[in-house]
Amino acid sequence: MADFTSLGLSDWLILQCKQMGISKPTPVQENCIPAILEGRDCMGCAKTGSGKTAAFVLPVLQKLSEDPYGIFCLVLTPTRELAYQIAEQFRALGKPLGVRDTIIVGGMDMVKQGLDLSKKPHIVVATPGRLADHIRSCNTFSMSKMKFLIMDEADRLLEQGTDFGKDLETILSVVPSKRQTLLFSATLTDTLQELKSIAMNKPFFWESKSEVRTVVELDQRYILTPEKVKDAYLVHLIQKFQDEHDDWSLIIFTNTCKNCQILTMMLREFKFPTISLHSMMKQKQRFANLAKFKSNVFKILIATDVASRGLDIPRVQVVINHNTPGLPKTYIHRVGRTARAGRSGMSITLVTQYDIHLVNAIEEQIQTKLKAHPVEEKEVLKILTQVNVTRRKCEIKLESSDFDEKKEINKRKQMILEGKDPDVEQKRKAELMKIKTQNKKFKDKIQQTIQQKQEKSGQKKAQSSAKTKKEAS
Ligand SMILES: Nc1ncnc2c1ncn2[C@@H]1O[C@H](COP(=O)(O)OP(=O)(O)OP(=O)(O)O)[C@@H](O)[C@H]1O
């Protein structure tokens, strides 16, 4: 195994790594760092928790130290929490250099961000939406001399049908075509073509050789449960984990903000130290909750997929999928929040009778079979009524709050940001719904007519054959 010196990194940077407990390069670092230092575009596809962030932070800092100026490097990432985490790594590893960074994400003060950008920071870490807003609305900064464009979780940023598309176009229109482009993710390979179009010249491409897409240290389990019993299994699992471990912490992923809110309220009713993270929360609340979970004040984080990628929280021992993810790559990123950097971890997916095909797709993609997690079903059934009643109480409580209104307000805000008129959109949606209902009624009527005709012709056939038999006898 190579060491950092043989990769071409300077002593000051290697010493800084050592101080952060990073002594030997991981495979993605060993392969990508030399290519990046040579000036090549690079695409790195390595498993979750394998050090992809340092694989681009280290060579960028090395190059910055040779010619320090701002704006030197732009890093794009899909979520605000990830932006803070990446900036933290630049700050920690680049401390001897006095690296100056600024974070440009939604939900934070745009005026202050504009001011920070005008001071030409070395490193800008941003989510596409907010950075595109700055580019469209003011010219207090220029990226014309930028040397590096990095896309972390690149497949997510380039996914079709997301809001990122327009914003990436705006950003790419102002970054120099003469630059190095670095693309990283644990699930790059299924969007290779789009990715290659972003990387300007023949990119150096490296992916981990292993067929299995998840790390070997991850023990992947499932529990088959009817939808109505799912929450009782969840409570039972947490209770058992709490009884059997002193120092524990786990992340539960669910599919919607509302479910996230209800599950948090429900688990708190059972006195479990639980906190939530989802996109309907105010940004400051999101950061505060993540910090409380990272500092072990709360042992359980319930999150939507806003937290499924990239978050690096070393202490997480278990990931529970309260719903089976619809995409295998969502599963890979979710369970990758544990068993990181060589540590062991466990994932448990609650699978209902409607999800079997999803599990098959996941097992096909990761080339691993999930193992059945042993549970005493009678223990679960003992708490079933209590759990479902508690959940119903939380649902009623949430309905009486303004949660749904907030959701509506968020949707309207998003439409206005996209230049749409919410009222016009609402009318269009209502008309579409009306047409759909009319179509359904029309189809049902046709179906009914066909059925009646078939019944009638069946009766006629029966009558004529009875008549024929009668004549014959
Ligand atoms: N060479 C190394 N040796 C030991 N630990 C490392 C090394 N490089 C990075 N790490 C640590 O490994 C952990 C995971 O790193 P990182 O978050 O970059 O993983 P990743 O590959 O980006 O994961 P994901 O795909 O989930 O985003 C971090 O805590 C990081 O400090």
Short mmCIF file of C-alpha atoms and ligand atoms in Angstrom, two decimals:
data_model
loop_
_atom_site.label_atom_id
_atom_site.label_comp_id
_atom_site.label_asym_id
_atom_site.label_seq_id
_atom_site.Cartn_x
_atom_site.Cartn_y
_atom_site.Cartn_z
CA MET A 1 0.00 0.00 0.00
CA ALA A 2 1.45 3.44 -0.99
CA ASP A 3 1.90 6.23 1.51
CA PHE A 4 0.96 9.89 1.12
CA THR A 5 4.55 10.93 0.28
CA SER A 6 4.64 8.64 -2.74
CA LEU A 7 1.42 10.26 -3.92
CA GLY A 8 3.23 13.61 -4.25
CA LEU A 9 1.78 15.44 -1.23
CA SER A 10 3.96 17.96 0.65
CA ASP A 11 5.23 17.21 4.15
CA TRP A 12 3.14 19.97 5.79
CA LEU A 13 -0.03 18.38 4.37
CA ILE A 14 0.99 14.84 5.39
CA LEU A 15 1.70 16.09 8.91
CA GLN A 16 -1.73 17.73 9.02
CA CYS A 17 -3.29 14.42 7.94
CA LYS A 18 -1.45 12.58 10.69
CA GLN A 19 -2.76 15.05 13.25
CA MET A 20 -6.25 14.16 12.06
CA GLY A 21 -5.62 10.43 12.41
CA ILE A 22 -5.17 9.96 8.67
CA SER A 23 -1.89 8.10 8.10
CA LYS A 24 -2.38 5.78 5.12
CA PRO A 25 -4.24 6.66 1.91
CA THR A 26 -7.40 4.71 1.11
CA PRO A 27 -7.60 3.09 -2.37
CA VAL A 28 -9.61 5.98 -3.88
CA GLN A 29 -7.05 8.47 -2.52
CA GLU A 30 -4.08 6.37 -3.65
CA ASN A 31 -5.45 6.20 -7.20
CA CYS A 32 -7.02 9.64 -7.70
CA ILE A 33 -4.60 12.01 -5.93
CA PRO A 34 -1.63 11.50 -8.36
CA ALA A 35 -3.91 11.94 -11.42
CA ILE A 36 -5.37 15.17 -9.97
CA LEU A 37 -1.89 16.51 -9.14
CA GLU A 38 -0.88 15.79 -12.76
CA GLY A 39 -3.65 18.17 -13.85
CA ARG A 40 -6.16 15.62 -15.13
CA ASP A 41 -9.94 15.64 -14.79
CA CYS A 42 -10.97 12.82 -12.49
CA MET A 43 -14.01 10.66 -11.76
CA GLY A 44 -13.81 8.62 -8.56
CA CYS A 45 -16.41 5.97 -7.69
CA ALA A 46 -15.69 4.38 -4.31
CA LYS A 47 -17.83 2.87 -1.57
CA THR A 48 -19.45 4.94 1.13
CA GLY A 49 -17.13 5.98 3.94
CA SER A 50 -13.96 5.31 1.93
CA GLY A 51 -12.45 8.81 2.06
CA LYS A 52 -13.62 10.37 -1.22
CA THR A 53 -13.75 13.84 0.38
CA ALA A 54 -10.04 13.83 1.28
CA ALA A 55 -9.34 12.39 -2.19
CA PHE A 56 -10.20 15.83 -3.63
CA VAL A 57 -9.47 18.09 -0.65
CA LEU A 58 -5.81 17.05 -0.36
CA PRO A 59 -4.70 17.63 -4.00
CA VAL A 60 -6.64 20.93 -4.15
CA LEU A 61 -4.87 22.18 -1.00
CA GLN A 62 -1.54 21.02 -2.43
CA LYS A 63 -2.11 23.02 -5.64
CA LEU A 64 -3.46 26.01 -3.69
CA SER A 65 -0.28 26.10 -1.57
CA GLU A 66 1.77 26.44 -4.79
CA ASP A 67 -0.22 29.46 -6.00
CA PRO A 68 -2.63 30.81 -3.35
CA TYR A 69 -5.38 33.07 -4.75
CA GLY A 70 -9.20 33.24 -4.67
CA ILE A 71 -11.60 32.06 -6.02
CA PHE A 72 -9.44 28.95 -6.55
CA CYS A 73 -11.90 26.08 -6.19
CA LEU A 74 -15.67 25.57 -6.33
CA VAL A 75 -17.22 22.48 -4.72
CA LEU A 76 -20.87 21.66 -5.50
CA THR A 77 -22.82 19.24 -3.32
CA PRO A 78 -26.56 18.39 -3.11
CA THR A 79 -27.32 19.29 0.50
CA ARG A 80 -26.56 22.14 2.91
CA GLU A 81 -25.31 19.86 5.68
CA LEU A 82 -22.86 18.23 3.27
CA ALA A 83 -21.56 21.66 2.22
CA TYR A 84 -20.71 22.45 5.84
CA GLN A 85 -19.06 19.05 6.30
CA ILE A 86 -16.85 19.49 3.20
CA ALA A 87 -15.87 23.06 4.15
CA GLU A 88 -14.91 21.70 7.59
CA GLN A 89 -12.49 19.24 5.95
CA PHE A 90 -10.88 22.01 3.86
CA ARG A 91 -10.55 24.14 6.99
CA ALA A 92 -9.07 21.34 9.15
CA LEU A 93 -6.62 19.98 6.55
CA GLY A 94 -5.74 23.44 5.20
CA LYS A 95 -5.16 25.09 8.58
CA PRO A 96 -1.36 25.57 8.13
CA LEU A 97 -2.15 27.29 4.83
CA GLY A 98 -4.67 29.71 6.38
CA VAL A 99 -7.17 28.56 3.76
CA ARG A 100 -10.20 30.86 3.46
CA ASP A 101 -13.52 29.27 2.53
CA THR A 102 -17.10 30.38 2.24
CA ILE A 103 -20.27 28.28 2.26
CA ILE A 104 -23.09 29.28 -0.09
CA VAL A 105 -26.30 27.39 0.72
CA GLY A 106 -30.03 28.13 0.94
CA GLY A 107 -31.75 29.06 4.16
CA MET A 108 -28.91 31.35 5.22
CA ASP A 109 -28.26 35.10 4.93
CA MET A 110 -27.77 35.90 1.24
CA VAL A 111 -26.37 39.42 1.81
CA LYS A 112 -23.62 38.13 4.09
CA GLN A 113 -22.84 35.42 1.53
CA GLY A 114 -22.53 38.07 -1.23
CA LEU A 115 -20.11 40.01 0.95
CA ASP A 116 -18.06 36.87 1.70
CA LEU A 117 -17.86 36.03 -2.02
CA SER A 118 -16.62 39.55 -2.83
CA LYS A 119 -13.63 38.89 -0.52
CA LYS A 120 -12.39 36.21 -2.98
CA PRO A 121 -12.20 33.16 -0.69
CA HIS A 122 -9.87 30.37 -1.85
CA ILE A 123 -12.59 27.72 -1.62
CA VAL A 124 -16.34 28.09 -2.27
CA VAL A 125 -18.54 25.18 -1.17
CA ALA A 126 -22.11 25.52 -2.39
CA THR A 127 -25.43 23.91 -3.14
CA PRO A 128 -26.32 24.72 -6.78
CA GLY A 129 -29.57 26.61 -6.11
CA ARG A 130 -28.22 29.34 -3.88
CA LEU A 131 -24.99 29.81 -5.86
CA ALA A 132 -27.01 30.18 -9.07
CA ASP A 133 -29.13 32.83 -7.32
CA HIS A 134 -25.97 34.80 -6.50
CA ILE A 135 -24.70 34.52 -10.08
CA ARG A 136 -28.05 35.70 -11.48
CA SER A 137 -28.60 38.53 -9.04
CA CYS A 138 -25.25 40.20 -8.49
CA ASN A 139 -21.73 40.49 -9.81
CA THR A 140 -19.84 41.04 -6.57
CA PHE A 141 -17.59 38.13 -7.45
CA SER A 142 -15.95 36.36 -10.38
CA MET A 143 -14.96 32.72 -10.88
CA SER A 144 -13.04 33.45 -14.10
CA LYS A 145 -9.69 32.36 -12.63
CA MET A 146 -11.05 29.26 -10.89
CA LYS A 147 -8.80 26.20 -11.21
CA PHE A 148 -11.01 23.39 -9.83
CA LEU A 149 -14.69 22.53 -10.24
CA ILE A 150 -15.67 19.63 -7.96
CA MET A 151 -19.00 17.80 -7.86
CA ASP A 152 -19.43 15.70 -4.74
CA GLU A 153 -22.32 13.17 -5.02
CA ALA A 154 -22.09 14.02 -8.73
CA ASP A 155 -24.73 11.51 -9.88
CA ARG A 156 -27.28 13.17 -7.56
CA LEU A 157 -26.42 16.64 -8.90
CA LEU A 158 -26.81 15.46 -12.50
CA GLU A 159 -29.91 13.32 -11.93
CA GLN A 160 -32.61 14.09 -14.51
CA GLY A 161 -35.80 15.72 -13.21
CA THR A 162 -34.23 17.49 -10.25
CA ASP A 163 -34.10 21.29 -9.79
CA PHE A 164 -30.31 21.14 -10.09
CA GLY A 165 -30.38 21.14 -13.91
CA LYS A 166 -31.13 24.83 -14.53
CA ASP A 167 -28.86 25.96 -11.70
CA LEU A 168 -25.93 23.87 -12.95
CA GLU A 169 -26.35 25.44 -16.40
CA THR A 170 -26.12 28.93 -14.84
CA ILE A 171 -23.04 27.95 -12.85
CA LEU A 172 -21.28 26.21 -15.77
CA SER A 173 -21.85 29.33 -17.90
CA VAL A 174 -19.58 31.41 -15.63
CA VAL A 175 -16.84 28.92 -14.71
CA PRO A 176 -13.80 28.79 -17.01
CA SER A 177 -13.74 25.91 -19.51
CA LYS A 178 -9.97 25.75 -18.84
CA ARG A 179 -10.20 24.04 -15.44
CA GLN A 180 -9.86 20.69 -13.72
CA THR A 181 -13.19 18.92 -13.09
CA LEU A 182 -13.41 16.33 -10.32
CA LEU A 183 -16.50 14.15 -9.90
CA PHE A 184 -17.02 11.81 -6.95
CA SER A 185 -19.76 9.52 -5.63
CA ALA A 186 -20.35 6.00 -4.34
CA THR A 187 -22.85 5.48 -7.18
CA LEU A 188 -21.33 7.14 -10.25
CA THR A 189 -21.41 4.40 -12.81
CA ASP A 190 -25.08 4.55 -13.79
CA THR A 191 -24.81 8.16 -15.03
CA LEU A 192 -21.39 7.87 -16.66
CA GLN A 193 -22.39 9.52 -19.94
CA GLU A 194 -23.78 12.71 -18.37
CA LEU A 195 -20.77 12.84 -16.09
CA LYS A 196 -18.30 12.55 -18.98
CA SER A 197 -19.99 15.50 -20.70
CA ILE A 198 -19.18 17.66 -17.66
CA ALA A 199 -15.56 16.55 -17.37
CA MET A 200 -13.91 18.64 -20.08
CA ASN A 201 -11.03 16.47 -21.22
CA LYS A 202 -10.35 12.75 -21.13
CA PRO A 203 -11.02 12.21 -17.40
CA PHE A 204 -9.06 9.76 -15.28
CA PHE A 205 -11.72 7.29 -14.15
CA TRP A 206 -11.32 5.06 -11.09
CA GLU A 207 -13.85 2.83 -9.41
CA SER A 208 -13.45 0.25 -6.64
CA LYS A 209 -13.02 -3.18 -8.22
CA SER A 210 -15.36 -5.04 -5.89
CA GLU A 211 -18.61 -6.36 -7.35
CA VAL A 212 -20.30 -5.85 -3.98
CA ARG A 213 -21.38 -2.20 -3.83
CA THR A 214 -21.58 -1.96 -0.02
CA VAL A 215 -18.72 -2.33 2.44
CA VAL A 216 -17.87 -5.78 3.81
CA GLU A 217 -18.03 -4.44 7.41
CA LEU A 218 -21.75 -3.74 6.97
CA ASP A 219 -24.13 -6.43 8.28
CA GLN A 220 -27.28 -5.96 6.18
CA ARG A 221 -30.55 -7.31 7.60
CA TYR A 222 -34.29 -7.14 6.86
CA ILE A 223 -37.53 -7.78 8.72
CA LEU A 224 -40.65 -8.84 6.84
CA THR A 225 -43.59 -7.03 8.44
CA PRO A 226 -47.16 -6.07 7.51
CA GLU A 227 -47.48 -2.29 7.03
CA LYS A 228 -49.67 -2.00 10.15
CA VAL A 229 -47.10 -3.71 12.39
CA LYS A 230 -44.06 -1.81 11.10
CA ASP A 231 -44.00 0.82 13.84
CA ALA A 232 -44.28 -1.82 16.56
CA TYR A 233 -41.23 -3.57 15.10
CA LEU A 234 -39.42 -0.22 15.03
CA VAL A 235 -40.15 0.47 18.72
CA HIS A 236 -39.20 -3.10 19.63
CA LEU A 237 -35.88 -2.86 17.75
CA ILE A 238 -34.95 0.43 19.42
CA GLN A 239 -35.92 -0.84 22.89
CA LYS A 240 -33.82 -3.97 22.39
CA PHE A 241 -30.87 -1.98 21.07
CA GLN A 242 -31.08 0.42 24.02
CA ASP A 243 -31.26 -2.53 26.51
CA GLU A 244 -28.27 -4.31 24.96
CA HIS A 245 -25.87 -1.39 24.39
CA ASP A 246 -24.49 1.38 26.61
CA ASP A 247 -23.02 3.65 23.95
CA TRP A 248 -25.34 3.49 20.95
CA SER A 249 -26.71 5.74 18.25
CA LEU A 250 -28.81 5.06 15.20
CA ILE A 251 -30.33 6.75 12.17
CA ILE A 252 -33.84 5.91 10.96
CA PHE A 253 -34.68 6.84 7.36
CA THR A 254 -38.25 7.37 6.25
CA ASN A 255 -39.82 8.55 3.02
CA THR A 256 -41.62 11.82 3.84
CA CYS A 257 -41.19 14.91 6.04
CA LYS A 258 -44.59 14.23 7.63
CA ASN A 259 -43.67 10.66 8.52
CA CYS A 260 -40.38 11.93 9.90
CA GLN A 261 -42.27 14.35 12.15
CA ILE A 262 -44.82 11.75 13.30
CA LEU A 263 -42.20 9.06 14.03
CA THR A 264 -40.14 11.57 16.04
CA MET A 265 -43.21 12.53 18.10
CA MET A 266 -44.14 8.87 18.56
CA LEU A 267 -40.64 7.75 19.70
CA ARG A 268 -40.48 10.69 22.11
CA GLU A 269 -43.77 9.46 23.62
CA PHE A 270 -41.83 6.25 24.39
CA LYS A 271 -39.08 8.39 25.96
CA PHE A 272 -36.50 7.58 23.28
CA PRO A 273 -34.00 10.48 22.83
CA THR A 274 -35.04 11.32 19.27
CA ILE A 275 -34.45 14.25 16.95
CA SER A 276 -35.48 14.82 13.34
CA LEU A 277 -33.91 16.19 10.15
CA HIS A 278 -35.97 16.96 7.05
CA SER A 279 -36.32 19.64 4.39
CA MET A 280 -39.44 21.28 5.87
CA MET A 281 -37.48 22.42 8.90
CA LYS A 282 -35.84 25.83 9.13
CA GLN A 283 -32.17 25.64 8.18
CA LYS A 284 -30.95 26.76 11.60
CA GLN A 285 -33.06 23.99 13.21
CA ARG A 286 -31.60 21.43 10.78
CA PHE A 287 -28.04 22.39 11.70
CA ALA A 288 -28.84 22.48 15.44
CA ASN A 289 -30.50 19.03 15.34
CA LEU A 290 -27.60 17.49 13.40
CA ALA A 291 -25.13 18.99 15.90
CA LYS A 292 -27.13 17.56 18.85
CA PHE A 293 -27.13 14.13 17.23
CA LYS A 294 -23.39 14.31 16.41
CA SER A 295 -22.62 15.31 20.00
CA ASN A 296 -24.62 12.30 21.27
CA VAL A 297 -27.16 14.48 23.13
CA PHE A 298 -29.75 12.55 21.13
CA LYS A 299 -29.20 8.88 20.26
CA ILE A 300 -31.75 8.61 17.46
CA LEU A 301 -31.91 10.74 14.30
CA ILE A 302 -35.01 10.30 12.15
CA ALA A 303 -34.36 11.70 8.68
CA THR A 304 -35.62 11.81 5.14
CA ASP A 305 -33.20 11.30 2.24
CA VAL A 306 -31.87 14.83 2.73
CA ALA A 307 -29.48 13.04 5.09
CA SER A 308 -28.94 9.86 3.08
CA ARG A 309 -25.77 10.98 1.28
CA GLY A 310 -22.34 11.91 2.54
CA LEU A 311 -23.00 12.70 6.20
CA ASP A 312 -20.04 11.40 8.19
CA ILE A 313 -21.02 10.62 11.80
CA PRO A 314 -18.50 8.02 13.04
CA ARG A 315 -20.55 6.83 16.01
CA VAL A 316 -23.60 5.61 14.09
CA GLN A 317 -23.81 1.84 14.68
CA VAL A 318 -27.19 1.11 13.06
CA VAL A 319 -29.22 2.42 10.14
CA ILE A 320 -32.90 1.43 10.05
CA ASN A 321 -34.89 1.85 6.82
CA HIS A 322 -38.45 2.49 8.04
CA ASN A 323 -39.45 2.30 4.38
CA THR A 324 -37.73 0.25 1.68
CA PRO A 325 -35.99 2.77 -0.62
CA GLY A 326 -37.43 2.89 -4.15
CA LEU A 327 -33.96 3.11 -5.74
CA PRO A 328 -31.06 0.74 -4.95
CA LYS A 329 -28.66 3.67 -4.94
CA THR A 330 -30.75 5.42 -2.28
CA TYR A 331 -30.40 2.24 -0.22
CA ILE A 332 -26.59 2.18 -0.77
CA HIS A 333 -26.21 5.78 0.42
CA ARG A 334 -28.57 5.39 3.39
CA VAL A 335 -26.91 2.26 4.83
CA GLY A 336 -23.53 3.88 4.08
CA ARG A 337 -24.11 6.24 7.02
CA THR A 338 -22.73 3.42 9.18
CA ALA A 339 -19.76 1.03 8.81
CA ARG A 340 -17.51 3.92 7.64
CA ALA A 341 -13.71 4.09 7.43
CA GLY A 342 -13.32 0.41 8.26
CA ARG A 343 -15.67 0.38 11.27
CA SER A 344 -18.43 -2.24 11.54
CA GLY A 345 -22.14 -1.42 11.41
CA MET A 346 -25.58 -2.87 10.84
CA SER A 347 -28.55 -1.94 8.68
CA ILE A 348 -32.10 -3.24 9.12
CA THR A 349 -34.76 -2.65 6.46
CA LEU A 350 -38.45 -3.00 7.38
CA VAL A 351 -39.95 -4.72 4.32
CA THR A 352 -43.71 -4.98 3.78
CA GLN A 353 -45.44 -7.40 1.42
CA TYR A 354 -45.51 -4.62 -1.24
CA ASP A 355 -41.72 -4.11 -1.18
CA ILE A 356 -40.38 -7.53 -2.16
CA HIS A 357 -39.56 -6.39 -5.72
CA LEU A 358 -37.64 -3.41 -4.29
CA VAL A 359 -35.53 -5.69 -2.11
CA ASN A 360 -34.80 -7.93 -5.10
CA ALA A 361 -33.60 -4.87 -7.08
CA ILE A 362 -31.43 -3.78 -4.14
CA GLU A 363 -29.85 -7.25 -3.72
CA GLU A 364 -29.21 -7.39 -7.46
CA GLN A 365 -27.47 -4.01 -7.42
CA ILE A 366 -25.32 -4.56 -4.31
CA GLN A 367 -24.62 -8.20 -5.21
CA THR A 368 -25.39 -9.20 -1.64
CA LYS A 369 -28.34 -10.99 -0.01
CA LEU A 370 -29.93 -9.28 2.97
CA LYS A 371 -30.20 -11.57 6.01
CA ALA A 372 -33.41 -12.03 8.00
CA HIS A 373 -33.09 -10.24 11.34
CA PRO A 374 -34.26 -12.50 14.23
CA VAL A 375 -37.16 -10.92 16.18
CA GLU A 376 -39.52 -12.45 18.79
CA GLU A 377 -42.79 -11.68 17.00
CA LYS A 378 -44.88 -12.27 20.17
CA GLU A 379 -42.91 -9.51 21.91
CA VAL A 380 -43.78 -7.17 19.05
CA LEU A 381 -47.48 -8.09 19.12
CA LYS A 382 -47.58 -7.31 22.85
CA ILE A 383 -46.89 -3.61 22.12
CA LEU A 384 -48.76 -3.40 18.80
CA THR A 385 -51.92 -1.71 20.07
CA GLN A 386 -50.03 0.71 22.32
CA VAL A 387 -47.73 1.75 19.46
CA ASN A 388 -50.51 2.22 16.91
CA VAL A 389 -52.64 4.21 19.36
CA THR A 390 -49.64 6.41 20.18
CA ARG A 391 -48.94 6.94 16.51
CA ARG A 392 -52.58 7.87 15.83
CA LYS A 393 -52.47 10.41 18.67
CA CYS A 394 -49.34 11.96 17.14
CA GLU A 395 -50.98 12.11 13.71
CA ILE A 396 -54.01 13.91 15.16
CA LYS A 397 -51.74 16.30 17.05
CA LEU A 398 -49.80 17.06 13.88
CA GLU A 399 -52.98 17.55 11.84
CA SER A 400 -54.15 20.17 14.36
CA SER A 401 -50.82 21.96 13.97
CA ASP A 402 -49.98 24.05 10.92
CA PHE A 403 -47.63 21.38 9.48
CA ASP A 404 -49.68 20.86 6.30
CA GLU A 405 -50.13 24.60 5.83
CA LYS A 406 -46.36 25.04 6.13
CA LYS A 407 -45.92 22.35 3.49
CA GLU A 408 -48.31 24.25 1.21
CA ILE A 409 -46.43 27.50 1.89
CA ASN A 410 -43.10 25.83 1.09
CA LYS A 411 -44.54 24.47 -2.17
CA ARG A 412 -45.84 27.93 -3.16
CA LYS A 413 -42.48 29.52 -2.30
CA GLN A 414 -40.70 26.95 -4.45
CA MET A 415 -43.04 27.67 -7.39
CA ILE A 416 -42.47 31.42 -7.08
CA LEU A 417 -38.70 30.79 -7.04
CA GLU A 418 -39.17 28.80 -10.26
CA GLY A 419 -41.05 31.75 -11.77
CA LYS A 420 -44.45 29.97 -11.67
CA ASP A 421 -47.74 31.49 -10.41
CA PRO A 422 -48.96 29.23 -7.55
CA ASP A 423 -52.62 30.11 -8.17
CA VAL A 424 -52.37 29.32 -11.88
CA GLU A 425 -50.56 26.07 -11.02
CA GLN A 426 -53.29 25.21 -8.49
CA LYS A 427 -56.04 25.81 -11.12
CA ARG A 428 -54.11 23.74 -13.69
CA LYS A 429 -53.74 20.91 -11.16
CA ALA A 430 -57.46 21.04 -10.31
CA GLU A 431 -58.43 20.90 -14.02
CA LEU A 432 -56.02 18.00 -14.56
CA MET A 433 -57.58 16.17 -11.61
CA LYS A 434 -61.08 16.82 -13.04
CA ILE A 435 -60.09 15.43 -16.45
CA LYS A 436 -58.53 12.37 -14.78
CA THR A 437 -61.71 11.74 -12.77
CA GLN A 438 -63.89 12.13 -15.88
CA ASN A 439 -61.59 9.75 -17.83
CA LYS A 440 -61.80 7.22 -15.02
CA LYS A 441 -65.61 7.46 -14.92
CA PHE A 442 -65.72 7.05 -18.71
CA LYS A 443 -63.41 3.99 -18.57
CA ASP A 444 -65.48 2.43 -15.77
CA LYS A 445 -68.67 2.99 -17.83
CA ILE A 446 -67.12 1.33 -20.89
CA GLN A 447 -65.93 -1.56 -18.71
CA GLN A 448 -69.40 -1.92 -17.24
CA THR A 449 -71.05 -1.89 -20.70
CA ILE A 450 -68.62 -4.54 -21.99
CA GLN A 451 -69.30 -6.66 -18.91
CA GLN A 452 -73.09 -6.33 -19.33
CA LYS A 453 -72.80 -7.25 -23.04
CA GLN A 454 -70.67 -10.30 -22.15
CA GLU A 455 -73.16 -11.37 -19.49
CA LYS A 456 -76.07 -10.93 -21.95
CA SER A 457 -74.34 -12.91 -24.70
CA GLY A 458 -73.45 -15.56 -22.13
CA GLN A 459 -77.11 -15.80 -21.09
CA LYS A 460 -78.21 -15.99 -24.78
CA LYS A 461 -75.68 -18.81 -25.43
CA ALA A 462 -76.93 -20.66 -22.34
CA GLN A 463 -80.57 -20.24 -23.45
CA SER A 464 -79.89 -21.36 -27.05
CA SER A 465 -77.89 -24.41 -25.93
CA ALA A 466 -80.67 -25.33 -23.43
CA LYS A 467 -83.23 -24.96 -26.30
CA THR A 468 -81.10 -27.13 -28.61
CA LYS A 469 -80.82 -29.84 -25.93
CA LYS A 470 -84.57 -29.72 -25.34
CA GLU A 471 -85.34 -30.12 -29.10
CA ALA A 472 -82.81 -32.96 -29.33
CA SER A 473 -84.44 -34.87 -26.46
N1 LIG B 1 -6.85 7.76 4.55
C1 LIG B 1 -7.73 7.71 5.55
N2 LIG B 1 -7.49 6.94 6.64
C2 LIG B 1 -8.39 6.89 7.66
N3 LIG B 1 -9.57 7.60 7.69
C3 LIG B 1 -9.84 8.37 6.62
C4 LIG B 1 -8.96 8.47 5.51
N4 LIG B 1 -9.51 9.34 4.61
C5 LIG B 1 -10.68 9.76 5.15
N5 LIG B 1 -10.88 9.18 6.34
C6 LIG B 1 -12.05 9.34 7.25
O1 LIG B 1 -13.05 8.44 6.76
C7 LIG B 1 -14.36 8.97 7.04
C8 LIG B 1 -15.21 8.88 5.76
O2 LIG B 1 -14.65 9.76 4.82
P1 LIG B 1 -15.61 10.49 3.75
O3 LIG B 1 -16.76 11.14 4.46
O4 LIG B 1 -14.77 11.31 2.85
O5 LIG B 1 -16.18 9.21 2.97
P2 LIG B 1 -16.90 9.21 1.56
O6 LIG B 1 -16.22 8.21 0.70
O7 LIG B 1 -17.05 10.59 1.04
O8 LIG B 1 -18.32 8.63 1.99
P3 LIG B 1 -19.78 8.90 1.31
O9 LIG B 1 -19.80 8.12 0.02
O10 LIG B 1 -20.72 8.39 2.33
O11 LIG B 1 -19.86 10.37 1.09
C9 LIG B 1 -14.15 10.40 7.52
O12 LIG B 1 -14.31 10.42 8.92
C10 LIG B 1 -12.70 10.71 7.16
O13 LIG B 1 -12.10 11.61 8.07
#
